[in-house]
Tab-separated table of C-alpha atoms in Angstrom:
chain	number	residue	atom	x	y	z
A	12	MET	CA	0.716	20.265	-35.675
A	13	ARG	CA	2.088	16.749	-35.776
A	14	LYS	CA	5.002	17.765	-33.477
A	15	THR	CA	2.483	19.240	-30.906
A	16	THR	CA	0.421	16.228	-31.061
A	17	ALA	CA	3.330	13.877	-30.747
A	18	ALA	CA	4.754	15.844	-27.815
A	19	THR	CA	1.383	15.910	-26.103
A	20	ALA	CA	0.875	12.181	-26.801
A	21	ALA	CA	4.320	11.382	-25.358
A	22	ALA	CA	3.673	13.581	-22.268
A	23	LEU	CA	0.290	12.168	-21.598
A	24	PRO	CA	1.464	8.711	-20.218
A	25	LEU	CA	3.841	10.638	-17.886
A	26	VAL	CA	0.969	12.902	-16.566
A	27	LEU	CA	-1.289	9.902	-16.148
A	28	ALA	CA	1.467	7.890	-14.505
A	29	GLY	CA	2.108	10.812	-12.151
A	30	GLY	CA	-1.678	10.969	-11.426
A	31	LEU	CA	-1.774	7.317	-10.738
A	32	LEU	CA	1.164	7.661	-8.394
A	33	LEU	CA	-0.564	10.480	-6.593
A	34	LEU	CA	-3.776	8.483	-6.450
A	35	THR	CA	-1.905	5.441	-5.157
A	36	GLY	CA	-0.196	7.705	-2.463
A	37	CYS	CA	-3.604	8.837	-1.302
A	38	GLN	CA	-4.937	5.302	-1.233
A	39	SER	CA	-1.972	4.195	0.764
A	40	GLU	CA	-2.417	6.996	3.287
A	41	LYS	CA	-6.096	6.025	3.665
A	42	ASP	CA	-5.119	2.246	4.163
A	43	ALA	CA	-2.626	3.470	6.838
A	44	LEU	CA	-5.387	5.289	8.643
A	45	ALA	CA	-7.667	2.178	8.309
A	46	SER	CA	-5.115	-0.014	9.940
A	47	ASP	CA	-5.265	2.208	13.046
A	48	LYS	CA	-8.792	0.927	13.691
A	49	PRO	CA	-9.954	-2.564	14.780
A	50	GLU	CA	-11.121	-4.744	11.890
A	51	LEU	CA	-13.183	-7.536	13.466
A	52	SER	CA	-14.694	-10.721	12.212
A	53	VAL	CA	-16.183	-13.702	14.006
A	54	SER	CA	-15.664	-17.353	13.271
A	55	GLY	CA	-16.016	-20.825	14.717
A	56	ALA	CA	-19.089	-19.819	16.809
A	57	TYR	CA	-21.108	-22.633	18.386
A	58	LEU	CA	-23.433	-23.163	21.295
A	59	PRO	CA	-23.476	-26.901	22.626
A	60	GLN	CA	-27.083	-27.981	23.287
A	61	PRO	CA	-27.479	-27.355	27.049
A	62	ALA	CA	-28.220	-30.245	29.334
A	63	MET	CA	-30.358	-27.883	31.530
A	64	THR	CA	-33.173	-25.693	30.330
A	65	ASP	CA	-31.901	-22.517	32.160
A	66	MET	CA	-28.254	-22.291	31.287
A	67	ALA	CA	-25.885	-22.591	28.388
A	68	ALA	CA	-22.324	-21.714	27.229
A	69	ALA	CA	-21.158	-20.390	23.812
A	70	TYR	CA	-17.841	-20.238	22.126
A	71	LEU	CA	-16.425	-18.359	19.136
A	72	THR	CA	-13.242	-16.577	17.893
A	73	VAL	CA	-13.053	-12.801	17.241
A	74	THR	CA	-10.254	-12.033	14.797
A	75	ASN	CA	-8.862	-8.487	14.587
A	76	ASP	CA	-7.013	-7.711	11.337
A	77	GLY	CA	-6.635	-4.061	12.163
A	78	GLY	CA	-3.863	-2.193	13.886
A	79	LYS	CA	-5.720	-1.161	16.994
A	80	ALA	CA	-6.770	-3.366	19.806
A	81	ASP	CA	-10.509	-3.396	20.951
A	82	ARG	CA	-12.420	-4.948	23.836
A	83	LEU	CA	-15.612	-7.014	23.830
A	84	THR	CA	-17.724	-5.344	26.458
A	85	LYS	CA	-21.126	-6.935	26.151
A	86	VAL	CA	-22.986	-9.738	24.378
A	87	THR	CA	-26.782	-9.804	23.754
A	88	SER	CA	-29.230	-12.327	22.396
A	89	PRO	CA	-32.924	-13.037	22.201
A	90	LEU	CA	-32.115	-16.384	23.749
A	91	SER	CA	-31.055	-14.904	27.082
A	92	GLY	CA	-31.150	-11.555	28.825
A	93	ASP	CA	-28.313	-12.641	31.133
A	94	ILE	CA	-25.169	-13.217	29.199
A	95	THR	CA	-21.902	-12.969	31.037
A	96	MET	CA	-18.272	-13.355	29.962
A	97	HIS	CA	-15.976	-15.537	31.922
A	98	THR	CA	-12.230	-16.396	32.099
A	99	THR	CA	-10.855	-19.605	33.593
A	100	GLU	CA	-7.745	-19.406	35.714
A	101	GLY	CA	-6.679	-22.796	36.868
A	102	SER	CA	-9.889	-24.513	37.821
A	103	GLN	CA	-11.718	-21.291	38.773
A	104	MET	CA	-14.126	-19.552	36.563
A	105	LYS	CA	-14.118	-15.700	37.017
A	106	HIS	CA	-16.584	-13.107	35.723
A	107	SER	CA	-15.073	-10.519	33.408
A	108	THR	CA	-16.558	-7.161	32.392
A	109	SER	CA	-14.544	-7.053	29.152
A	110	LEU	CA	-12.346	-9.183	27.109
A	111	ASP	CA	-9.374	-7.939	25.134
A	112	VAL	CA	-9.154	-8.344	21.353
A	113	PRO	CA	-5.526	-7.663	20.414
A	114	ALA	CA	-4.508	-5.709	17.383
A	115	LYS	CA	-3.585	-8.202	14.533
A	116	GLY	CA	-4.629	-10.963	16.961
A	117	GLU	CA	-7.564	-13.129	18.214
A	118	LEU	CA	-9.862	-13.543	21.159
A	119	LYS	CA	-10.629	-17.239	21.472
A	120	LEU	CA	-13.665	-18.378	23.560
A	121	THR	CA	-13.144	-22.168	24.132
A	122	ARG	CA	-14.279	-24.996	26.437
A	123	GLY	CA	-12.221	-24.893	29.501
A	124	GLY	CA	-11.038	-21.320	28.793
A	125	THR	CA	-12.546	-17.897	28.155
A	126	HIS	CA	-16.345	-18.363	27.291
A	127	LEU	CA	-19.808	-16.924	27.392
A	128	MET	CA	-22.416	-18.068	29.965
A	129	LEU	CA	-26.136	-17.711	29.149
A	130	GLY	CA	-28.469	-17.743	32.084
A	131	LYS	CA	-32.338	-17.497	32.135
A	132	LEU	CA	-32.821	-19.003	28.708
A	133	ASP	CA	-35.920	-18.094	26.776
A	134	HIS	CA	-36.128	-21.760	25.725
A	135	LYS	CA	-33.887	-24.820	25.458
A	136	PRO	CA	-32.367	-24.621	21.956
A	137	ASP	CA	-32.440	-27.619	19.656
A	138	VAL	CA	-29.486	-28.989	17.732
A	139	GLY	CA	-29.496	-27.312	14.256
A	140	GLU	CA	-31.096	-24.073	15.534
A	141	LYS	CA	-29.280	-20.870	15.008
A	142	ILE	CA	-29.152	-18.290	17.778
A	143	GLU	CA	-28.509	-14.586	16.989
A	144	PHE	CA	-25.781	-12.931	19.135
A	145	THR	CA	-24.797	-9.338	19.017
A	146	LEU	CA	-21.225	-8.633	20.159
A	147	HIS	CA	-20.642	-5.117	21.425
A	148	PHE	CA	-17.066	-3.607	21.418
A	149	ALA	CA	-15.527	-0.566	23.020
A	150	THR	CA	-14.404	0.930	19.684
A	151	ALA	CA	-15.820	-1.030	16.754
A	152	GLY	CA	-19.595	-1.195	16.061
A	153	PRO	CA	-21.682	-4.109	17.111
A	154	VAL	CA	-21.133	-7.446	15.277
A	155	LYS	CA	-24.137	-9.776	14.648
A	156	VAL	CA	-23.494	-13.482	14.313
A	157	GLN	CA	-25.727	-16.542	13.793
A	158	VAL	CA	-24.550	-19.116	16.198
A	159	PRO	CA	-25.461	-22.767	15.394
A	160	VAL	CA	-26.556	-25.108	18.242
A	161	GLU	CA	-24.428	-28.245	18.146
A	162	SER	CA	-24.677	-31.526	20.096
A	163	THR	CA	-23.823	-31.406	23.670
A	164	THR	CA	-20.549	-33.270	23.080
A	165	PHE	CA	-19.485	-31.231	19.924
A	166	ARG	CA	-15.797	-30.451	19.608
A	167	PRO	CA	-14.724	-28.228	16.844
A	168	LYS	CA	-11.915	-29.335	14.599
A	169	ASP	CA	-8.820	-27.103	14.986
């Protein structure tokens, strides 16, 4: 009986190791599939306190850690029912119906560049207030973010 127990005990780590390898193989395949999807997060969001009561701009960065690109197609907020996306080419601002978020890359919305314009504000937001935005994407689900209102002259540190 000792020989059987010893043989079984010696084989058990090999069976367990094989099972772990198989389990790891399944996990690796699952990870490979997950990387074929956009994996989005938002950082650096802010809205400078607007000088006017009816219009504002907002800036943020969308990071995509996934292996598939996506597109920002719409932005909504209780602050404004009129949010549009704009790109800047030279000195001209142009309306855009969507903005690309590259795989393993970023979409940066910055002053003087690509940005969000909010018209018909519900109210003039105060410095320190947080405004909820919902970012809608072509592939990924919506992403909600609380955007702080900063001073009119605020410039983020890079």
